[in-house]
Each structure stands twice: as structure tokens, then as C-alpha cells.
Coordinates of C-alpha atoms in Angstrom, one line a residue:
Chain L
M23 CA -12.5 61.9 5.2
T24 CA -12.9 60.8 1.5
V25 CA -10.1 58.9 1.7
D26 CA -10.9 57.4 4.8
K27 CA -13.9 56.3 3.6
K28 CA -12.7 54.7 0.5
Y29 CA -9.8 52.9 2.8
E30 CA -12.7 51.6 4.5
S31 CA -14.7 49.8 2.1
K32 CA -12.0 48.7 0.8
R33 CA -11.1 47.0 3.6
K34 CA -14.7 45.9 4.1
V35 CA -14.8 44.0 0.7
A36 CA -11.3 42.1 1.6
D37 CA -12.6 41.5 4.2
M38 CA -15.5 39.9 3.2
F39 CA -13.0 38.1 0.5
G40 CA -11.5 36.4 2.9
R41 CA -14.5 35.7 5.0
V42 CA -15.6 34.0 1.8
I43 CA -13.0 32.2 1.0
V44 CA -12.4 30.8 4.6
F45 CA -16.1 29.8 5.2
I46 CA -15.8 28.0 1.3
S47 CA -12.7 26.0 2.7
A48 CA -14.5 25.3 5.9
L49 CA -17.9 24.0 4.3
L50 CA -15.2 22.1 1.9
L51 CA -13.8 20.3 4.7
I52 CA -16.9 18.9 6.4
I53 CA -18.5 18.2 2.8
I54 CA -15.4 15.9 2.2
T55 CA -15.3 14.4 5.9
V56 CA -19.1 13.3 5.7
S57 CA -19.0 12.1 2.5
L58 CA -15.9 10.1 3.0
F59 CA -17.7 8.3 6.1
L60 CA -20.9 7.8 4.4
F61 CA -19.0 6.3 1.5
V62 CA -17.0 3.8 3.8
T63 CA -20.1 3.1 5.6
S64 CA -22.1 2.5 2.7
K65 CA -19.6 0.2 1.2
G66 CA -18.8 -1.2 4.3
L67 CA -22.1 -2.5 5.5
S68 CA -23.2 -4.4 2.2
T69 CA -21.1 -7.3 3.5
F70 CA -23.8 -7.6 6.3
I71 CA -27.1 -6.5 3.8
K72 CA -26.0 -7.2 0.8
D73 CA -23.8 -10.6 1.3
G74 CA -25.8 -12.0 3.9
I75 CA -22.8 -12.4 6.0
S76 CA -23.5 -12.0 9.8
I77 CA -21.8 -9.2 12.3
K78 CA -21.0 -12.1 14.6
E79 CA -19.4 -14.1 11.7
F80 CA -16.9 -11.1 10.9
L81 CA -16.1 -10.0 14.3
F82 CA -15.6 -13.1 16.0
S83 CA -14.9 -16.4 13.6
T84 CA -11.0 -16.6 12.2
T85 CA -11.7 -18.4 9.0
W86 CA -10.4 -16.1 6.1
N87 CA -11.2 -17.7 2.9
P88 CA -12.8 -14.5 0.6
D89 CA -11.8 -16.4 -2.3
R90 CA -13.4 -19.9 -2.4
E91 CA -16.7 -20.7 -3.5
V92 CA -18.4 -20.6 -0.3
P93 CA -16.6 -17.5 0.9
A94 CA -16.1 -17.2 4.8
V95 CA -14.6 -13.6 5.7
G96 CA -13.8 -13.9 9.5
S97 CA -11.5 -11.1 10.5
L98 CA -11.2 -11.3 14.5
Q99 CA -7.4 -12.6 14.0
F100 CA -6.8 -9.5 11.9
I101 CA -8.4 -7.2 14.3
I102 CA -6.5 -8.7 17.1
G103 CA -3.5 -8.3 15.3
S104 CA -3.7 -5.1 14.9
I105 CA -4.3 -4.4 18.6
L106 CA -1.4 -6.5 19.4
V107 CA 1.4 -4.6 17.3
S108 CA 0.3 -1.5 18.4
A109 CA -0.3 -2.3 21.5
F110 CA 3.0 -3.4 22.1
A111 CA 4.7 -1.1 20.2
I112 CA 3.3 2.0 22.4
M113 CA 4.5 0.4 25.5
I114 CA 8.0 0.7 24.3
S115 CA 7.8 4.0 22.4
A116 CA 5.4 6.0 24.9
P117 CA 8.2 5.7 27.9
L118 CA 10.6 6.2 25.5
G119 CA 9.0 9.3 23.8
V120 CA 8.4 10.9 26.9
S121 CA 11.7 10.6 28.5
S122 CA 13.1 12.2 25.9
A123 CA 11.1 14.5 25.6
I124 CA 11.4 15.6 29.3
F125 CA 14.8 15.6 28.3
M126 CA 15.1 18.2 25.9
V127 CA 12.7 20.4 27.4
E128 CA 14.4 20.0 31.2
I129 CA 17.6 18.6 30.8
E130 CA 19.7 19.9 28.0
K131 CA 17.1 22.9 26.8
K132 CA 20.5 23.6 24.2
L133 CA 21.6 20.2 22.8
G134 CA 17.7 19.6 22.7
Q135 CA 16.1 22.4 20.7
K136 CA 19.7 22.8 18.6
I137 CA 20.0 18.8 17.2
L138 CA 17.4 16.6 18.7
Q139 CA 14.1 18.1 17.9
P140 CA 15.1 18.6 14.5
A141 CA 16.7 14.8 13.9
I142 CA 13.0 13.4 15.3
E143 CA 11.5 16.2 13.6
I144 CA 13.3 14.5 9.7
F145 CA 11.9 11.4 11.2
V146 CA 8.5 12.3 11.1
G147 CA 9.0 13.4 7.5
I148 CA 10.4 9.6 6.2
P149 CA 7.8 7.8 4.0
S150 CA 6.3 4.8 5.6
V151 CA 7.2 2.5 2.7
V152 CA 11.4 3.1 3.7
Y153 CA 11.2 2.4 7.3
G154 CA 9.3 -1.4 5.6
W155 CA 12.2 -1.7 3.3
V156 CA 14.4 -1.5 5.5
G157 CA 12.6 -3.2 8.3
L158 CA 12.7 -6.3 5.6
T159 CA 16.1 -5.7 4.7
V160 CA 18.0 -5.2 8.1
L161 CA 15.2 -6.3 10.3
V162 CA 13.6 -9.4 9.6
P163 CA 16.9 -11.3 8.8
F164 CA 18.3 -10.0 11.6
I165 CA 15.3 -11.4 14.1
S166 CA 15.6 -14.8 12.0
K167 CA 19.2 -14.8 12.9
H168 CA 19.3 -13.9 16.5
F169 CA 15.9 -14.8 18.2
G170 CA 15.2 -17.8 15.6
G171 CA 12.0 -17.9 13.5
L172 CA 11.7 -16.6 10.1
G173 CA 12.4 -13.0 10.6
F174 CA 8.6 -12.1 9.5
S175 CA 6.8 -11.9 13.1
L176 CA 5.1 -9.9 15.0
L177 CA 8.0 -8.8 16.9
A178 CA 9.0 -7.0 13.5
G179 CA 6.3 -5.6 13.3
I180 CA 6.2 -4.3 16.7
L181 CA 9.9 -2.3 16.4
V182 CA 9.2 -0.9 13.1
L183 CA 5.9 1.0 14.2
T184 CA 7.5 1.7 17.7
I185 CA 10.4 3.2 15.9
M186 CA 7.8 4.8 13.4
T187 CA 5.9 6.4 16.5
L188 CA 8.3 7.3 18.6
P189 CA 8.8 10.8 16.6
T190 CA 4.9 11.7 17.0
I191 CA 5.4 10.6 20.8
T192 CA 7.9 12.8 21.1
S193 CA 7.4 15.9 19.3
V194 CA 3.9 16.0 20.8
S195 CA 4.4 15.6 24.3
T196 CA 7.7 18.0 24.0
D197 CA 5.0 20.6 23.3
A198 CA 3.2 20.2 25.9
I199 CA 5.6 20.4 28.2
R200 CA 7.4 23.2 26.7
S201 CA 4.0 25.6 26.5
L202 CA 3.8 24.9 30.3
P203 CA 4.2 28.1 31.8
V204 CA 7.6 29.5 33.5
E205 CA 6.3 30.2 37.0
I206 CA 5.0 26.4 37.8
R207 CA 8.7 25.3 37.8
E208 CA 9.7 28.9 39.6
A209 CA 7.2 28.2 42.2
S210 CA 8.3 24.4 42.3
Y211 CA 11.9 25.5 42.9
A212 CA 11.0 28.4 45.4
L213 CA 9.8 25.5 47.9
G214 CA 12.8 24.0 47.5
A215 CA 12.1 21.4 45.6
T216 CA 15.2 19.1 43.0
R217 CA 14.8 19.3 39.3
W218 CA 13.7 15.9 39.9
Q219 CA 10.7 16.9 42.1
T220 CA 9.8 19.7 39.8
I221 CA 9.5 17.1 37.4
R222 CA 7.9 14.1 38.8
H223 CA 5.6 16.0 40.8
V224 CA 4.8 19.1 38.8
V225 CA 5.9 19.0 35.5
I226 CA 4.5 15.8 34.2
P227 CA 1.2 16.0 36.0
A228 CA 0.7 19.1 35.2
A229 CA 1.6 17.9 31.2
K230 CA -0.3 15.1 31.6
S231 CA -3.1 15.9 29.3
G232 CA -0.7 16.7 26.6
I233 CA 1.1 13.7 27.3
L234 CA -1.5 11.4 27.0
T235 CA -2.6 13.3 23.7
A236 CA 0.7 12.1 22.3
I237 CA 0.5 8.8 23.2
I238 CA -3.2 8.2 22.1
L239 CA -1.9 9.9 18.5
G240 CA 0.7 7.2 18.1
L241 CA -1.4 4.7 18.9
A242 CA -3.7 5.8 16.1
R243 CA -0.8 6.5 14.1
A244 CA 0.4 2.5 14.6
F245 CA -3.1 1.3 14.0
G246 CA -3.4 2.8 10.5
E247 CA -0.1 2.1 9.3
A248 CA 0.0 -0.1 6.7
L249 CA 2.8 -0.4 4.1
A250 CA 5.8 -0.8 6.7
V251 CA 3.9 -3.3 8.9
Q252 CA 2.9 -5.2 6.0
M253 CA 6.5 -6.0 4.5
V254 CA 7.5 -6.9 7.7
I255 CA 4.7 -8.5 9.4
G256 CA 4.3 -12.2 7.3
N257 CA 0.6 -11.6 6.7
R258 CA -0.3 -15.0 7.7
P259 CA -4.3 -14.7 8.3
V260 CA -4.0 -16.4 11.9
I261 CA -3.6 -15.1 16.0
P262 CA -0.1 -15.6 16.6
K263 CA 1.1 -17.5 19.7
S264 CA 4.5 -15.7 19.9
F265 CA 6.6 -12.9 19.4
L266 CA 8.1 -14.7 16.4
E267 CA 5.4 -16.0 14.6
P268 CA 3.7 -14.2 11.5
M269 CA 0.7 -12.2 11.4
S270 CA -1.4 -10.2 9.6
T271 CA -3.0 -6.8 10.8
I272 CA -6.6 -5.2 9.3
T273 CA -4.2 -2.3 7.4
S274 CA -2.3 -5.2 5.9
I275 CA -4.8 -7.5 4.3
I276 CA -6.7 -4.3 2.9
T277 CA -3.7 -3.2 1.0
M278 CA -2.5 -6.4 0.0
D279 CA -5.9 -7.3 -1.6
M280 CA -8.0 -4.1 -2.1
A281 CA -6.3 -3.3 -5.7
N282 CA -6.7 -6.6 -7.1
T283 CA -10.7 -7.3 -6.3
V284 CA -13.6 -6.6 -7.9
M285 CA -15.7 -4.0 -7.0
G286 CA -19.4 -5.4 -5.6
S287 CA -18.0 -9.1 -5.3
V288 CA -18.1 -10.3 -1.4
W289 CA -14.1 -10.1 -1.0
N290 CA -14.0 -6.5 -1.9
D291 CA -17.0 -6.1 0.9
A292 CA -15.4 -7.9 3.3
L293 CA -12.3 -4.9 3.0
W294 CA -14.6 -2.4 2.9
S295 CA -16.1 -3.5 5.9
L296 CA -12.1 -3.7 7.7
A297 CA -11.6 -0.3 6.5
L298 CA -15.0 0.7 8.4
L299 CA -13.4 -1.1 11.4
L300 CA -10.8 1.0 11.0
L301 CA -12.3 4.2 10.6
I302 CA -14.6 3.5 13.6
I303 CA -11.3 2.9 15.8
S304 CA -9.7 6.6 14.6
F305 CA -12.8 8.1 15.7
T306 CA -13.1 6.8 18.7
F307 CA -9.0 7.8 19.0
I308 CA -10.0 11.2 18.1
I309 CA -13.1 11.3 20.8
I310 CA -10.7 10.1 23.3
I311 CA -7.8 12.5 22.4
K312 CA -10.8 15.4 22.8
L313 CA -11.7 14.3 25.7
V314 CA -8.4 13.9 27.4
G315 CA -7.9 16.9 26.2
R316 CA -10.6 19.2 28.1
R317 CA -9.3 17.6 31.3
G318 CA -6.0 19.7 30.9
M319 CA -4.9 21.5 34.4
Y320 CA -2.9 24.0 32.5
K321 CA -4.3 25.6 29.0
Chain D
M13 CA -2.7 46.9 -0.7
L14 CA -4.5 43.4 -1.0
N15 CA -5.7 43.9 -4.1
S16 CA -3.0 45.0 -6.6
R17 CA -1.5 41.5 -4.6
F18 CA -3.6 39.9 -5.9
A19 CA -3.9 41.3 -9.2
K20 CA 0.0 40.1 -9.2
V21 CA -0.6 37.1 -8.6
A22 CA -3.0 36.7 -10.9
I23 CA -1.1 37.9 -13.9
A24 CA 1.8 36.1 -12.8
V25 CA -0.1 32.7 -12.9
L26 CA -1.8 33.7 -16.5
L27 CA 1.9 34.5 -17.6
I28 CA 2.8 30.8 -16.2
A29 CA -0.3 29.4 -17.9
S30 CA 0.2 30.9 -21.0
F31 CA 4.1 30.3 -21.9
F32 CA 3.0 26.1 -21.2
T33 CA 0.5 26.3 -23.2
F34 CA 2.6 28.2 -25.8
A35 CA 5.3 26.1 -25.2
A36 CA 2.8 23.0 -25.8
C37 CA 1.6 24.3 -29.4
G38 CA 5.7 25.0 -30.4
S39 CA 6.4 21.4 -29.6
K40 CA 3.7 19.8 -31.3
Q41 CA 3.8 21.5 -34.3
P42 CA 6.6 19.8 -36.4
Q43 CA 5.8 16.1 -35.5
S44 CA 2.2 16.7 -36.7
A45 CA 2.8 16.6 -40.3
D46 CA 2.6 12.6 -40.1
S47 CA -0.2 12.3 -37.8
G48 CA -2.7 12.0 -39.8
N49 CA -6.2 12.6 -38.3
L50 CA -6.1 10.7 -35.7
S51 CA -7.1 12.2 -32.1
G52 CA -8.7 11.8 -29.0
N53 CA -7.9 11.0 -25.0
I54 CA -7.5 7.1 -24.1
T55 CA -7.1 6.1 -20.6
I56 CA -5.8 3.2 -19.3
A57 CA -5.5 1.7 -15.5
G58 CA -5.4 -1.6 -13.8
S59 CA -2.7 -4.7 -13.5
T60 CA 0.4 -2.6 -12.1
A61 CA 2.5 -5.5 -14.0
L62 CA 1.4 -4.3 -17.5
Q63 CA 1.8 -0.6 -16.4
P64 CA 5.2 0.0 -17.4
L65 CA 4.9 -1.8 -20.7
A66 CA 1.7 0.6 -21.0
E67 CA 3.5 3.8 -20.3
Q68 CA 6.1 3.5 -22.9
A69 CA 4.0 1.9 -25.2
A70 CA 1.6 5.4 -24.9
R71 CA 4.9 7.7 -25.3
M72 CA 6.0 5.9 -28.4
F73 CA 2.6 6.2 -29.5
M74 CA 1.8 10.1 -28.4
E75 CA 5.1 11.0 -30.3
K76 CA 3.8 9.5 -33.4
Y77 CA 0.5 10.9 -32.9
P78 CA 0.5 14.5 -30.9
N79 CA -3.4 14.9 -31.2
V80 CA -3.6 11.8 -28.9
A81 CA -3.6 11.9 -25.4
I82 CA -3.1 8.6 -23.5
T83 CA -3.4 8.6 -19.1
V84 CA -1.5 5.2 -17.9
Q85 CA -2.5 4.4 -14.5
G86 CA -2.0 1.8 -12.0
G87 CA -4.6 0.1 -9.3
G88 CA -4.3 -3.4 -9.9
S89 CA -6.5 -5.7 -12.3
G90 CA -9.5 -5.7 -10.2
T91 CA -9.7 -1.9 -10.4
G92 CA -8.7 -2.3 -14.1
L93 CA -11.9 -4.1 -15.0
T94 CA -14.5 -2.5 -12.3
Q95 CA -13.6 0.6 -14.2
V96 CA -13.3 -0.9 -17.6
V97 CA -16.9 -2.0 -16.9
Q98 CA -18.1 1.1 -15.9
G99 CA -17.6 2.8 -18.6
A100 CA -14.4 5.3 -16.2
I101 CA -12.0 4.2 -18.3
D102 CA -10.8 2.9 -21.9
I103 CA -8.7 0.4 -21.7
G104 CA -8.1 -1.6 -18.6
N105 CA -5.6 -4.4 -18.2
S106 CA -5.4 -7.3 -16.2
D107 CA -3.3 -10.3 -15.2
I108 CA -6.1 -12.6 -15.5
F109 CA -9.4 -13.2 -17.8
A110 CA -11.9 -11.2 -16.9
E111 CA -14.3 -14.7 -16.5
E112 CA -12.2 -15.2 -13.4
K113 CA -12.7 -12.5 -11.6
L114 CA -16.4 -11.3 -12.9
D115 CA -19.7 -12.5 -13.0
A116 CA -20.1 -14.3 -16.8
N117 CA -22.7 -11.5 -17.7
T118 CA -20.8 -8.6 -16.9
A119 CA -17.5 -10.2 -18.6
K120 CA -19.0 -10.9 -21.8
S121 CA -19.5 -6.9 -22.3
L122 CA -15.8 -6.7 -22.5
V123 CA -13.5 -7.5 -25.2
D124 CA -10.3 -8.9 -24.5
H125 CA -7.0 -7.9 -26.0
K126 CA -4.1 -10.6 -25.1
V127 CA -1.3 -8.1 -25.7
A128 CA 1.6 -9.6 -24.2
V129 CA 2.9 -12.9 -22.3
A130 CA 4.1 -13.2 -19.0
G131 CA 6.4 -16.3 -17.6
F132 CA 7.0 -17.2 -14.1
A133 CA 9.3 -19.5 -12.5
V134 CA 9.4 -21.1 -9.1
V135 CA 12.0 -19.9 -6.8
V136 CA 13.8 -21.0 -4.0
N137 CA 16.4 -19.6 -1.5
K138 CA 20.2 -20.2 -2.7
D139 CA 20.9 -22.7 -0.1
V140 CA 18.2 -25.3 -1.1
T141 CA 20.4 -27.7 -3.3
V142 CA 17.0 -28.9 -5.3
D143 CA 17.4 -28.2 -9.4
N144 CA 14.2 -29.2 -10.2
L145 CA 10.7 -29.9 -9.4
T146 CA 7.7 -31.7 -10.6
Q147 CA 4.5 -31.1 -10.5
Q148 CA 3.3 -33.4 -8.1
Q149 CA 6.1 -32.3 -5.7
L150 CA 4.9 -28.6 -6.0
I151 CA 1.3 -29.5 -5.3
D152 CA 2.1 -31.5 -2.1
I153 CA 4.5 -28.5 -0.8
F154 CA 1.7 -25.9 -1.4
T155 CA -0.9 -28.0 -0.2
G156 CA 1.0 -28.6 2.9
K157 CA 1.8 -32.1 2.4
I158 CA 5.7 -31.9 2.7
T159 CA 7.0 -29.6 4.6
N160 CA 10.9 -30.3 4.8
W161 CA 13.0 -30.1 1.7
K162 CA 14.4 -33.4 2.3
D163 CA 11.4 -35.1 1.2
V164 CA 11.9 -33.8 -2.3
G165 CA 15.7 -34.7 -2.2
G166 CA 17.0 -31.4 -0.8
P167 CA 18.7 -31.0 2.6
D168 CA 17.1 -31.4 6.1
M169 CA 15.3 -28.0 5.9
K170 CA 11.7 -26.4 6.8
I171 CA 10.3 -25.2 3.6
V172 CA 9.0 -22.0 4.0
I173 CA 6.5 -21.0 1.4
I174 CA 6.0 -17.4 0.4
N175 CA 2.8 -16.6 -1.7
R176 CA 1.4 -13.5 -3.8
P177 CA -1.8 -12.2 -1.7
A178 CA -4.9 -14.3 -2.8
S179 CA -6.0 -11.7 -5.2
S180 CA -3.0 -11.2 -7.0
G181 CA -2.9 -12.3 -10.8
T182 CA 0.4 -14.3 -10.5
R183 CA -0.7 -16.3 -7.7
A184 CA -3.9 -16.8 -9.4
T185 CA -1.7 -18.4 -12.5
F186 CA 0.4 -20.7 -10.0
K187 CA -2.9 -22.2 -8.7
K188 CA -4.5 -23.0 -12.0
V189 CA -1.7 -24.2 -14.0
V190 CA 0.8 -25.4 -11.1
L191 CA -1.7 -26.4 -8.5
K192 CA -5.1 -27.8 -10.9
G193 CA -7.0 -25.7 -8.4
Q194 CA -6.6 -27.3 -5.2
E195 CA -6.6 -25.3 -2.5
E196 CA -3.5 -24.1 -0.6
A197 CA -2.9 -25.1 3.1
Q198 CA -4.4 -22.5 5.4
G199 CA -2.8 -19.8 7.7
F200 CA 0.5 -21.8 6.6
A201 CA 2.2 -19.3 4.2
L202 CA 3.8 -16.1 4.4
T203 CA 2.3 -13.4 1.9
E204 CA 4.4 -10.8 0.4
D205 CA 2.3 -7.7 -1.4
S206 CA 5.0 -7.1 -4.3
S207 CA 7.1 -8.9 -6.6
G208 CA 10.0 -7.3 -5.5
A209 CA 9.1 -7.8 -1.3
V210 CA 9.0 -11.6 -2.4
K211 CA 11.9 -11.6 -4.1
K212 CA 13.8 -10.1 -0.9
A213 CA 12.1 -12.6 1.4
V214 CA 12.8 -15.6 -0.8
A215 CA 16.9 -14.5 -0.8
D216 CA 16.8 -14.0 2.8
T217 CA 14.9 -16.4 4.0
K218 CA 16.4 -20.3 4.8
G219 CA 14.4 -22.8 3.1
A220 CA 12.2 -20.3 1.2
I221 CA 10.1 -21.1 -1.8
S222 CA 7.9 -18.9 -4.0
Y223 CA 7.4 -17.6 -7.5
L224 CA 8.3 -15.3 -9.7
A225 CA 7.8 -13.2 -13.4
L226 CA 10.9 -14.0 -14.9
S227 CA 12.0 -10.3 -15.5
Y228 CA 12.5 -10.4 -12.0
V229 CA 14.3 -13.7 -11.4
D230 CA 17.9 -12.7 -10.7
D231 CA 21.0 -14.3 -9.3
T232 CA 20.1 -13.7 -5.7
V233 CA 17.7 -16.4 -5.9
K234 CA 17.3 -19.7 -7.4
A235 CA 15.1 -21.0 -10.0
L236 CA 14.0 -24.0 -10.7
K237 CA 13.4 -26.4 -13.3
Y238 CA 9.8 -27.3 -13.8
E239 CA 9.4 -31.0 -15.0
G240 CA 12.9 -30.4 -16.3
V241 CA 12.1 -27.8 -18.2
E242 CA 14.4 -24.3 -17.8
P243 CA 12.1 -21.4 -17.2
T244 CA 13.4 -19.7 -20.4
A245 CA 11.3 -17.5 -23.1
Q246 CA 12.2 -19.6 -26.0
N247 CA 10.8 -22.9 -23.6
I248 CA 7.6 -20.6 -23.1
I249 CA 7.3 -19.7 -26.7
D250 CA 7.9 -23.1 -27.9
G251 CA 5.0 -24.9 -25.5
K252 CA 7.7 -26.7 -23.3
Y253 CA 7.4 -24.8 -20.3
P254 CA 3.4 -24.1 -18.9
I255 CA 3.7 -21.7 -16.5
W256 CA 3.0 -18.1 -17.9
S257 CA -0.1 -16.4 -18.9
Y258 CA -1.4 -13.9 -21.3
E259 CA -1.6 -10.1 -20.1
H260 CA -5.0 -8.4 -20.9
M261 CA -6.2 -5.4 -22.0
Y262 CA -9.9 -5.0 -21.5
T263 CA -12.1 -2.5 -23.7
K264 CA -16.3 -2.4 -23.0
G265 CA -17.1 -3.4 -26.3
E266 CA -15.0 -3.7 -29.8
P267 CA -13.0 -0.4 -29.6
T268 CA -13.0 2.9 -32.2
G269 CA -10.8 5.3 -32.9
A270 CA -7.5 6.2 -31.0
A271 CA -8.3 3.2 -28.4
K272 CA -8.3 0.4 -31.5
A273 CA -5.3 2.2 -33.1
F274 CA -3.4 2.2 -29.4
L275 CA -4.3 -1.5 -29.4
D276 CA -2.9 -2.2 -33.3
F277 CA 0.2 -0.4 -31.9
M278 CA 0.6 -2.7 -28.7
M279 CA 0.6 -6.0 -31.3
S280 CA 3.4 -4.3 -33.9
D281 CA 6.4 -5.4 -33.7
E282 CA 7.9 -1.9 -32.8
V283 CA 5.8 -2.8 -29.0
Q284 CA 6.2 -6.3 -29.2
K285 CA 9.9 -6.6 -30.4
G286 CA 10.9 -3.7 -28.3
P287 CA 9.9 -2.6 -25.0
L288 CA 8.0 -5.3 -24.2
T289 CA 10.5 -7.6 -24.6
K290 CA 13.4 -5.8 -23.2
L291 CA 10.5 -5.8 -19.6
G292 CA 10.7 -9.5 -19.6
F293 CA 7.5 -10.0 -21.2
I294 CA 7.2 -12.4 -24.1
P295 CA 5.7 -11.6 -27.4
V296 CA 2.2 -12.4 -27.8
T297 CA 2.9 -12.5 -31.6
E298 CA 5.1 -15.3 -31.2
M299 CA 3.5 -17.8 -29.3
K300 CA 3.0 -21.5 -31.0
T301 CA 0.6 -22.8 -28.5
K302 CA -2.6 -21.7 -27.6

């Protein structure tokens, strides 16, 4: 009886201890997120409040001259650049990624689990500067030689981002498809459906919310990726007129100039506004993921 | 069970910590004989161009004075200046004069220590047959008046300008010295962030032109003469070649104690003729012009 009690109290202390640690960690996480949001917001808004630049000018004009006597910080071309490069990258990587996920889970299970998936997971771990450097040394000269233009282009950015988002999309949708209950496939086969019909009419619709989540995660990664894109895209502050023309993205302009501008200057403030914009966009993506995830048929 | 495991981990951590403490003490002991009584912490941040030099000098300095701890960080010239103004660091490294980035009043609170000189060369892709460009030709090229190499005596080839970001110290120097402050044509040039990427881009892009710190110039690109003068360290020292800039270490007010000793050390022959020259900078102590 006494031993039991001793054990009981010991367990309670351990329980308490664990709970406190978990609570502190969670609290810390919330504090960090909130303060980050507050910091970026307050820095980002000072362009409009302190420097008196209108939101309309910032969002809808394309004159980017933050270093001149009368600074102009129109960023429409960066916003459009970011949208173009990530949208096109996702258009290529989403079908590829989802197809390879289906291939790995439904068609070649052994090959998929033993070779393909580990290989894809390695790709997730490669630092983005490596993608950027390979893009700069291999892709850019290749494009310039075979397609024309300078090589530094929207196309180079799209291709680099396609390769970078592919593993994210593939591995998340693989998990989504794999986690479907095996009964729904069996039921489908029992009704006499072929494998193709099962994949087309049962597996994909059932995993739809997981696959959509994968694609949005990929899109978020593409939107936020800075270094690799910055190295191959040419960073010309204009809206590109063709796939072979250089352009800029929100992230590339932030990483290029943030370190060399002095805090509190209009230039620096404008970069923070871009950062705020990026934060708002990625929050939107996360909300979309939550909404999509809620609609899932199978859990 | 859990408690005893926790205790084990705690003991292990303590053991490791004490091991490092003892090890650190052990390594400090023999050298501290000639160190005098100089001690303290110095934090340095800013210009990434100056960072490798600051790091090497700091290592040498800490070997001499084991009671001084120096932390060197990058972050860019803007970060260096901002943080030294705020008093967050002791020394802020910058590629350009504080007056060019900060407002006049704030800049006045800083003391400038010019520790090195960085020279720059105008570089072009190897298939450009031009060997020499005048200042006027460079102005015409970078402001977009001349867009083909044949107009400056080269092959019939489009000129591709590769710039550093507008905020970079190298570009600021180039704009001030070569372009006489004239604005470059907008939405026209490519921009690459780092010197390494610029070199790669010039080497790979037909008809490319850019500017690079002398320490980055190698045989993958072609360095041009400027007004007929070759970009060499000696020509800069003699005042014949004008494209160069000071590398600055800024302190808030006059430096004291360890920071002052370190800045003096930066100016000593040990640094100026040692790692500074090796890293491609030019000793500021040898400059014969301004």
C-alpha cells in the first residue's frame, strides 16, 4: 500500500513536471509567433505612417527608386513576379508530384517505398543555395544557349522552383494517399473496378484534401523561397514580357537589400512592408490549408 | 525512473560543461604571461566584405590577449552602422562612409577608422575584345546611352550590364567615382547579390560587363584598363587608378580599452602586411593619395 502511494506521488510529480514543460514550450511558441507578427507589422506599416507613402503607390505602381532623393517604392512588379514564378512552378510540379505519389503508393509499392521515397526525401534536405548555384552554373547558361535571351529569366526561376517544390508536393501527397483506409480500395475492386478506375474515381477523390494541402504547401514554399530564385532570376525591377526576360520577386529584393540599408530609412521601411506583405500572403496560404483540410472525406 | 534518468542527464551535462571549463582554463594559462592586463569583450558586425579580415585579425589579437573575447559577425554595412549607432555592438564595419547612409546628425556621433582600401576593376566577359574604357564610355554604357560593344571599338554584340544591388557598397563606390553620381538607366541591368555570383554571371554571359573587387578577379573574366591604367594594387597606392574605396570600422565616440587596442592592432604592420594584403585588400598605411 505504501509502495503504491509512493509510486503514485512520484508519478504525479513527473506528470506535473511534464505538463509544465509542455505548457512553457507552447506558451513560448505563441509569444514568439505573436511578437514576430507585431514586429513585422509595426516595421512594415511605418512606410505608410512615418514616411507618408500611400498604400496605393506601394501596391500598384512600378517605380522602384528607393535610393534617390525622392524615393519611390512601387512594388507591383515584385508582387507580379512572385505570383508568376510560383504559379507556373506549381503548374508543372503539382501534376508531376501527385502522379509520382500515385505511382509510389498504388502502382510500384516496393520500388516506391525502398528507393523513390528516400530519394525524394533527400531532395527536401538540400539547402536552397545549392539549388541556386546549380541553377546559376548549369541552367542559366543552358537557357541562354538553347532558348536565347540572357539565361537569367522567369523561365530559370520557374524551373528551379519546380524542382524545389516537387519533393514537398510528392511526399505530402504520398502520405495523404497512403493513409487512406485499404477498405475503400478493396470495396472498389470488389465492385469490379480496374486499378485505373480505382485510382481515378476512388483514391484521388478520397485523398483530395490531402493532395490540395500538398499543393498549397508547395505554393507557399515557392512564394517564400528567396536565395535560389534570386540567383537565377536576374533581379531586374520590371514586369517580364516573356519567359526569357529577367525579373524580380518580393523575396529576391528583400534579401538583396535588407542587410545594406540602414534601419529607419524609407528604403529599409519599404523592404519591411514587402516582408509584411509576404507574411500576410503566407498566413493566407495557411488559412486555406486549414479550410481545405477540414473538408476531407476520410480522416 | 524518470527522476533517475533526469539526474543522469544532469550529471552528464555538468561533467561536459566542467570539462570544457577546465579545458578552456588550461589553454589560457600558458599564454597569459605577456598579455598585460587587457581584458574585455568586443563585438564587431557589418560589412561582409570586411568580415574575413576582421575574423582573422580578431583571432590573432585573441592569441596575444587571451583575456579579450572578440565576436565577429557579418550582416552587411547597413546592419553594422545601425547597430553601432544603437550601441548594440562596439565596432561597426562598413564599405562606405557613414554620412552616405545615415543622416548627418547621427553620423556625427560615430568615429571613423579607415582600416583598409579595397580596389575594384571593371570586368567583362572574355569574348569582349575591348581592353580599355574611358570614364565617359563607362558613363554612357551604364546610363544606357551605349548598348552595343561596337560603339566602343568592340565586336557587334549587345552590352549586358550586371550590377550589384543598389544598396551595396561596391556599387555606391562605382557610382560615385566612375559615374560621377549619375543615375543608371532604370529596369535595364541585371543584378546579382554577391561578388561570387557576379563573377560567375560575367564569365557565363555574352557581352557582360560589371565591376568586382580586385580580390575576386581571376582568369574567368577579363579586367579592363580604366583611362589606360591597369587595375593593380600598386597603381592604386600611387594614385594612378581611382576606383577604390576605404573599408571603415566605426565606433560610437572615441574607442577605449580593448576596442582601441584592437583598432590600433588593425593598423599595425602585423595586420596590414599580413592577412589584409593576403585577402586582397590594400594597406591603408601605404596610400600616397588622400
